[in-house]
Short mmCIF file of C-alpha atoms in Angstrom, two decimals:
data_model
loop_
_atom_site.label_atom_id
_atom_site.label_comp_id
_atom_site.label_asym_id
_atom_site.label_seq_id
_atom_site.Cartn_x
_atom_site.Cartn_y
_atom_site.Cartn_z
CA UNK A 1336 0.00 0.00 0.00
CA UNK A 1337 0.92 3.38 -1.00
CA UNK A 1338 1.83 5.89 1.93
CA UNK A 1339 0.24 8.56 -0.13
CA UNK A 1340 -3.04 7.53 -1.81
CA UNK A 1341 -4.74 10.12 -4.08
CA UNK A 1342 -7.33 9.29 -7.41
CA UNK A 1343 -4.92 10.24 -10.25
CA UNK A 1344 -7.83 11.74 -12.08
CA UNK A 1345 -8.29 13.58 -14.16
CA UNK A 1346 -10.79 15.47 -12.80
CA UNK A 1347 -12.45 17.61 -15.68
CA UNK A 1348 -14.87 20.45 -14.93
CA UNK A 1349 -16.38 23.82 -16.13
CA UNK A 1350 -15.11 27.04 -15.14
CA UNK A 1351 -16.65 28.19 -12.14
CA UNK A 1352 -17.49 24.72 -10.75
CA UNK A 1353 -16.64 23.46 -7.44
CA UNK A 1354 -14.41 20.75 -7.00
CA UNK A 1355 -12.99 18.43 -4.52
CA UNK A 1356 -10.10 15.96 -4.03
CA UNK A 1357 -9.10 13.82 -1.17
CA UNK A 1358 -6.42 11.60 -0.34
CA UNK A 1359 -5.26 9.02 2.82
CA UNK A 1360 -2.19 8.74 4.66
CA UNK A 1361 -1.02 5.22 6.14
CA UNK A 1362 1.82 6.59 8.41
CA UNK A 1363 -0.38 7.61 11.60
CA UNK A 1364 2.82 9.52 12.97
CA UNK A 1365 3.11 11.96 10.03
CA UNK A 1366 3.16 15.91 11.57
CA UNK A 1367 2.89 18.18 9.08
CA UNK A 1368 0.31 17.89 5.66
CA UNK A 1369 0.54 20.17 2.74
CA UNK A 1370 -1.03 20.50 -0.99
CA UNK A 1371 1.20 20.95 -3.99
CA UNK A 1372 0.75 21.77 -7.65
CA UNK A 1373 2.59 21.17 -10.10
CA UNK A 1374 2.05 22.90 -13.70
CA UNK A 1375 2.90 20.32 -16.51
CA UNK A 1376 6.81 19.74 -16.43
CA UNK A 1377 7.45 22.31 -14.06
CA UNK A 1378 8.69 21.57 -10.74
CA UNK A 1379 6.29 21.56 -7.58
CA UNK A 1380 5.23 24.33 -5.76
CA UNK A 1381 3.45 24.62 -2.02
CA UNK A 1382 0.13 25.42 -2.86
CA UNK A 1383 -1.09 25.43 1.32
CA UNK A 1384 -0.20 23.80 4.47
CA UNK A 1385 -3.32 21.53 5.86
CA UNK A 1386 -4.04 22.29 10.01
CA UNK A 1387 -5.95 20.03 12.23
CA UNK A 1388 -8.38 22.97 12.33
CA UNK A 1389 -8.43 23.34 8.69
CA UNK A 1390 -7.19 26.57 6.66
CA UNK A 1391 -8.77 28.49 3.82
CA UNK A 1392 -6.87 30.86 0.85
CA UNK A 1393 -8.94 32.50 -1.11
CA UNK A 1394 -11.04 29.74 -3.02
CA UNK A 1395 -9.09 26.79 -1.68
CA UNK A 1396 -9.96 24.83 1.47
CA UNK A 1397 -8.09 22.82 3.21
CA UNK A 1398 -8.97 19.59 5.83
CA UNK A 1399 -7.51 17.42 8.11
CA UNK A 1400 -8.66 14.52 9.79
CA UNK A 1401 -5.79 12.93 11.92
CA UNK A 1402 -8.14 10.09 13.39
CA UNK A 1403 -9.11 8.75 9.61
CA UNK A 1404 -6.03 9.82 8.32
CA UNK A 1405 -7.36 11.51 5.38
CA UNK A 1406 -7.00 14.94 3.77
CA UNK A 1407 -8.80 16.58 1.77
CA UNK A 1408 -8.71 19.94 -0.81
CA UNK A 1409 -11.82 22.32 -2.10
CA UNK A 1410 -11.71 24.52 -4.71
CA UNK A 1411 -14.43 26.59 -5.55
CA UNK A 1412 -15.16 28.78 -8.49
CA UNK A 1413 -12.53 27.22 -10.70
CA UNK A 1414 -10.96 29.04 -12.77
CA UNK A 1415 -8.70 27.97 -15.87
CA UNK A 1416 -5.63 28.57 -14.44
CA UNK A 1417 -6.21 26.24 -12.12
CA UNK A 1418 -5.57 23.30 -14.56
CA UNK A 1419 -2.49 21.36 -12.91
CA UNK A 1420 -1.86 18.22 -11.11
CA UNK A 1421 -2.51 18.98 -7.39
CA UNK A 1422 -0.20 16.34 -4.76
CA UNK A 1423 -0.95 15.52 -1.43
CA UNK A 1424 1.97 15.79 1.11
CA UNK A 1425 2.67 14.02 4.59
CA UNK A 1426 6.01 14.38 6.26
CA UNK A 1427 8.23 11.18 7.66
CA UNK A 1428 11.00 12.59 9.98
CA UNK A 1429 13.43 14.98 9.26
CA UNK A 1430 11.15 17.19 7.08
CA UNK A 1431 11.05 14.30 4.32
CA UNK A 1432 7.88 14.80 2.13
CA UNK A 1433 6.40 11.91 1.19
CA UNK A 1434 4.04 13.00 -1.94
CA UNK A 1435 1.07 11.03 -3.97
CA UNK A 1436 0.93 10.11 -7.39
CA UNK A 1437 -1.61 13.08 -7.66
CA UNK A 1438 -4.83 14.34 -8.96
CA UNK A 1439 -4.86 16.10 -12.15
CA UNK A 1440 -7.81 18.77 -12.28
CA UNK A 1441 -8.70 20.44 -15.94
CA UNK A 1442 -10.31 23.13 -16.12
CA UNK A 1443 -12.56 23.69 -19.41
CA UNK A 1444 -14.19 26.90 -20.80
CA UNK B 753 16.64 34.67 -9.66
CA UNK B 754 17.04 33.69 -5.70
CA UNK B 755 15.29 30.89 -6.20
CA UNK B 756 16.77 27.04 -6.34
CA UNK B 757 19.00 26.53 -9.39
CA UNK B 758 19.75 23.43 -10.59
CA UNK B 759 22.06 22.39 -13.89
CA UNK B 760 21.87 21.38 -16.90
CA UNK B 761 18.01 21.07 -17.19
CA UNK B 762 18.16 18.27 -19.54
CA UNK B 763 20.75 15.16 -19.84
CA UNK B 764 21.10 12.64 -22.49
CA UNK B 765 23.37 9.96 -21.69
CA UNK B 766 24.09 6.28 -23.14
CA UNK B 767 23.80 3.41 -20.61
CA UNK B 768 26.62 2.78 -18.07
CA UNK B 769 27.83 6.11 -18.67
CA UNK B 770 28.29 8.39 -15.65
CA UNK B 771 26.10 11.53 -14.87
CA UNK B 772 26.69 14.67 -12.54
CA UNK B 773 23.90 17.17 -11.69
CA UNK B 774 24.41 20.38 -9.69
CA UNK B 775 22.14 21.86 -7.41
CA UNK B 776 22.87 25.61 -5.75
CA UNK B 777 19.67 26.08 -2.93
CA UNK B 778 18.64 29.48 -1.76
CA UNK B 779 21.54 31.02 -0.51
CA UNK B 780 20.42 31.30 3.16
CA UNK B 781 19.03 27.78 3.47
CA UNK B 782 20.74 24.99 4.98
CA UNK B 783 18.77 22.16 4.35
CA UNK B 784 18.57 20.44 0.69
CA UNK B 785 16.47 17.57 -0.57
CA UNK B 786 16.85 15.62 -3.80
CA UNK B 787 13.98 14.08 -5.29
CA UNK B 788 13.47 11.86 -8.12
CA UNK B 789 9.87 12.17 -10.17
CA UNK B 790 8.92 9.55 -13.21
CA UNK B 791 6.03 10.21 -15.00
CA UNK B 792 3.17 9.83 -13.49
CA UNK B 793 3.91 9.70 -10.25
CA UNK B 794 4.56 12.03 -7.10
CA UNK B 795 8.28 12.92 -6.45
CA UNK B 796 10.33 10.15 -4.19
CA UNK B 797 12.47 11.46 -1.53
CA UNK B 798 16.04 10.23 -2.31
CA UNK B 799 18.41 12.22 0.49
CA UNK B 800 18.88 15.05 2.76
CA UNK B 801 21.01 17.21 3.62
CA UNK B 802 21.40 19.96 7.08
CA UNK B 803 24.29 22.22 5.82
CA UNK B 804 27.05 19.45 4.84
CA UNK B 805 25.78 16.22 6.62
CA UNK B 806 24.03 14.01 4.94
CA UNK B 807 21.38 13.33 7.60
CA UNK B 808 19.23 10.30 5.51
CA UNK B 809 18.84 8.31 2.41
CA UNK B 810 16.67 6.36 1.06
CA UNK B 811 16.43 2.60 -0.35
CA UNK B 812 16.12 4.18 -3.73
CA UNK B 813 19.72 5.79 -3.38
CA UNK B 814 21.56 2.51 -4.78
CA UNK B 815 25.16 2.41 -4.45
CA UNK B 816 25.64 4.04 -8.18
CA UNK B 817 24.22 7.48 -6.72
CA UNK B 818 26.21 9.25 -4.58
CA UNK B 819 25.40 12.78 -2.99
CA UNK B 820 27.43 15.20 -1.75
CA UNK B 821 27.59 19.09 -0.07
CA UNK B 822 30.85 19.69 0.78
CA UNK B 823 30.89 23.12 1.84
CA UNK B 824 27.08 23.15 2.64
CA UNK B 825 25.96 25.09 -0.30
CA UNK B 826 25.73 23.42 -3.45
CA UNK B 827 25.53 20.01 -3.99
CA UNK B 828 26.09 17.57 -6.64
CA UNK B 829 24.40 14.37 -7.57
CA UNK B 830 26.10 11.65 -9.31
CA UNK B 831 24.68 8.20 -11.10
CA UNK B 832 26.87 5.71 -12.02
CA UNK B 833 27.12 3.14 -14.68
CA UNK B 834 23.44 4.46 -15.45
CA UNK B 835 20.36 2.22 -16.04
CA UNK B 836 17.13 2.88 -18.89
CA UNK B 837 15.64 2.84 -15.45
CA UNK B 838 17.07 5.79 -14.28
CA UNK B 839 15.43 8.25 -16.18
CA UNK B 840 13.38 10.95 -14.60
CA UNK B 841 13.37 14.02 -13.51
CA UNK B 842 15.73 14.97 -10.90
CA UNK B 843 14.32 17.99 -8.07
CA UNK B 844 16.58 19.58 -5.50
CA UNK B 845 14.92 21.57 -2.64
CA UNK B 846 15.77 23.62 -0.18
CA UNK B 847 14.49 24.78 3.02
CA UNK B 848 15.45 26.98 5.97
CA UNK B 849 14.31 25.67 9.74
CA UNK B 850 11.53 27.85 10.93
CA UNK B 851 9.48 27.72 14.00
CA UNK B 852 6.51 25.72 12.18
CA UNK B 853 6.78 23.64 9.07
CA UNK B 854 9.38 24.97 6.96
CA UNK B 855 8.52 25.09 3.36
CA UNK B 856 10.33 23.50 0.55
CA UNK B 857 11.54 25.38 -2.54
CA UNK B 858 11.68 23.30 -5.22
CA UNK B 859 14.43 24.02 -8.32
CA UNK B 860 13.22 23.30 -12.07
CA UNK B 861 14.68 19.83 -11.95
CA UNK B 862 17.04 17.86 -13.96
CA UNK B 863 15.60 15.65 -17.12
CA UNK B 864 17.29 12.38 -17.57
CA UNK B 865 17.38 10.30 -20.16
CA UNK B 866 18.85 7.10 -20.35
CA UNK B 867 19.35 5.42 -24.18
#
């Protein structure tokens, strides 16, 4: 079993629509959760760190739950540019990210 | 820039040949990561480094990749006696301890391909 497991997608909507990925974490002693995207064959950048309490940017959303072990990522009003491959992150010691395969999201006109 | 820099961007090599990549972090960060993405899937983790100690390393680092930072700034990855199965794309990040979770900077990666 993966460590990281996220639906690899894609994930194809209309502008404006709302849309929502999730993804589950085996390693119950992971600290710190984060979402990445990554544009195609560019390198990844932090999109938002994920809290226990859960965080919000703008139009993205993001949740923890440390007692299922799952994560999850909203974003609403989608907009084109928002067409990437979005990865889930869990830390293993020493600041080590340990990322899923990740969801691609396409955003259509 | 100030961001991560990492060179060349792309390598071609033949089988068994040797490869050497160069990453230079953000100049006041003393942590660096190397990754290694294929397609389709997430970047692995493949070693860290605080300043010049090379704190971990993973079961993908086989004994043909060897990683150094010898002065704690740059560092340099190097494949040996390279495999088909070796291509990918090759990240470096860097990071700087902060009170909280200290974010990773990734660089632009390394392409390589094995023939």
């Amino acid at each position: 079993r993966k460590e990281v497991e996220q639906d690899p997608g894609p994930f194809n909507v209309p502008e404006g629509a709302t849309v929502a990925f999730n993804c589950t974490y085996s390693n119950s002693a992971s600290q710190s959760f984060f979402w990445y995207r990554q544009d195609c064959r560019k390198e990844p950048k932090l999109l938002m760190s994920v809290y226990s309490s859960g965080n919000e940017d703008g139009r993205f959303t993001a949740q923890l739950n440390r007692a299922s072990q799952y994560i999850s990522l909203l974003i609403r009003d989608s907009k084109l540019s928002d067409s990437a491959t979005y990865l889930c992150v869990v830390t293993a010691g020493f600041q080590k990210l340990v990322f899923g395969t990740g969801t691609r999201l396409l955003v259509s006109p | 820039d100030t961001g991560v820099s990492q060179d060349p961007r792309h390598k071609i090599t033949k089988r068994g040949q040797n490869v050497t990549f160069r990453c230079d972090p953000i100049s006041e960060h003393n942590r660096l990561y190397w990754y290694r993405q294929t397609l389709g899937q997430g970047p692995e983790f493949l070693t860290y480094f605080q300043n010049e100690a090379q704190l971990e390393k993973s079961r993908l680092l086989s004994d043909r990749f060897s990683a150094e930072r010898p002065k704690g700034s740059f560092s340099t990855l190097e494949i040996q006696r390279t495999e088909q199965g070796d291509s990918a794309m090759y990240l470096c990040a860097s990071s700087l301890p902060g009170v909280d979770l200290d974010e990773q900077f990734f660089g632009p990666g390394t392409r390589l391909t094995v023939l």
